[in-house]
Coordinates of N, CA and C in Angstrom, one line a residue:
M395 N 33.2 157.8 -26.1 CA 32.1 157.3 -25.3 C 31.9 155.9 -25.8
V396 N 31.7 155.0 -24.8 CA 31.4 153.6 -25.0 C 30.0 153.3 -24.5
V397 N 29.2 152.7 -25.3 CA 27.8 152.3 -24.9 C 27.7 150.8 -25.0
L398 N 27.4 150.2 -23.9 CA 27.2 148.7 -23.9 C 25.8 148.3 -23.5
E399 N 25.4 147.2 -24.0 CA 24.1 146.7 -23.6 C 24.4 145.9 -22.3
T400 N 23.9 146.3 -21.2 CA 24.2 145.8 -19.9 C 24.1 144.3 -19.8
K401 N 23.0 143.7 -20.2 CA 22.8 142.3 -20.1 C 23.8 141.5 -21.0
K402 N 24.1 142.0 -22.2 CA 25.1 141.3 -23.0 C 26.5 141.4 -22.4
A403 N 26.8 142.6 -21.9 CA 28.1 142.8 -21.3 C 28.3 141.9 -20.1
K404 N 27.3 141.8 -19.2 CA 27.5 140.9 -18.0 C 27.6 139.5 -18.5
A405 N 26.8 139.1 -19.4 CA 26.9 137.7 -19.9 C 28.3 137.4 -20.5
A406 N 28.8 138.4 -21.3 CA 30.1 138.2 -21.9 C 31.2 138.1 -20.9
T407 N 31.1 139.0 -19.8 CA 32.1 139.0 -18.8 C 32.1 137.6 -18.1
L408 N 31.0 137.1 -17.7 CA 30.9 135.8 -17.1 C 31.5 134.7 -18.0
D409 N 31.2 134.8 -19.3 CA 31.8 133.8 -20.2 C 33.3 133.9 -20.3
I410 N 33.8 135.1 -20.4 CA 35.3 135.3 -20.4 C 35.9 134.8 -19.2
L411 N 35.4 135.1 -18.0 CA 36.0 134.7 -16.7 C 36.0 133.1 -16.7
T412 N 34.9 132.5 -17.1 CA 34.8 131.1 -17.0 C 35.8 130.4 -18.0
T413 N 35.8 130.9 -19.2 CA 36.7 130.4 -20.2 C 38.2 130.4 -19.8
H414 N 38.6 131.5 -19.1 CA 40.0 131.6 -18.8 C 40.3 131.3 -17.3
C415 N 39.3 130.6 -16.6 CA 39.4 130.2 -15.2 C 39.8 131.3 -14.3
I416 N 39.2 132.5 -14.5 CA 39.4 133.7 -13.6 C 38.3 133.7 -12.6
P417 N 38.7 133.6 -11.3 CA 37.7 133.5 -10.2 C 36.8 134.7 -10.0
S418 N 37.2 135.9 -10.4 CA 36.4 137.1 -10.2 C 36.8 138.2 -11.1
A419 N 35.8 139.0 -11.4 CA 36.0 140.1 -12.4 C 36.9 141.3 -11.7
M420 N 36.9 141.3 -10.4 CA 37.6 142.3 -9.6 C 38.5 141.7 -8.6
S421 N 39.5 142.4 -8.3 CA 40.4 141.9 -7.2 C 39.7 142.2 -5.8
E422 N 40.2 141.4 -4.8 CA 39.5 141.5 -3.5 C 39.5 143.0 -3.0
D423 N 40.6 143.8 -3.2 CA 40.6 145.1 -2.6 C 39.6 146.0 -3.3
L424 N 39.2 145.7 -4.5 CA 38.1 146.5 -5.2 C 36.7 146.1 -4.8
R425 N 36.5 144.9 -4.3 CA 35.2 144.5 -4.0 C 34.8 144.9 -2.6
T426 N 35.7 145.4 -1.8 CA 35.3 145.8 -0.4 C 35.3 147.3 -0.3

């Protein structure tokens, strides 16, 4: 079981995406 603090996880995700120039956390087919 993995427990994450939601606010910290979302902030970290955005930081990782920005750092590595990744446009989105999910591919287009998963967002629709």
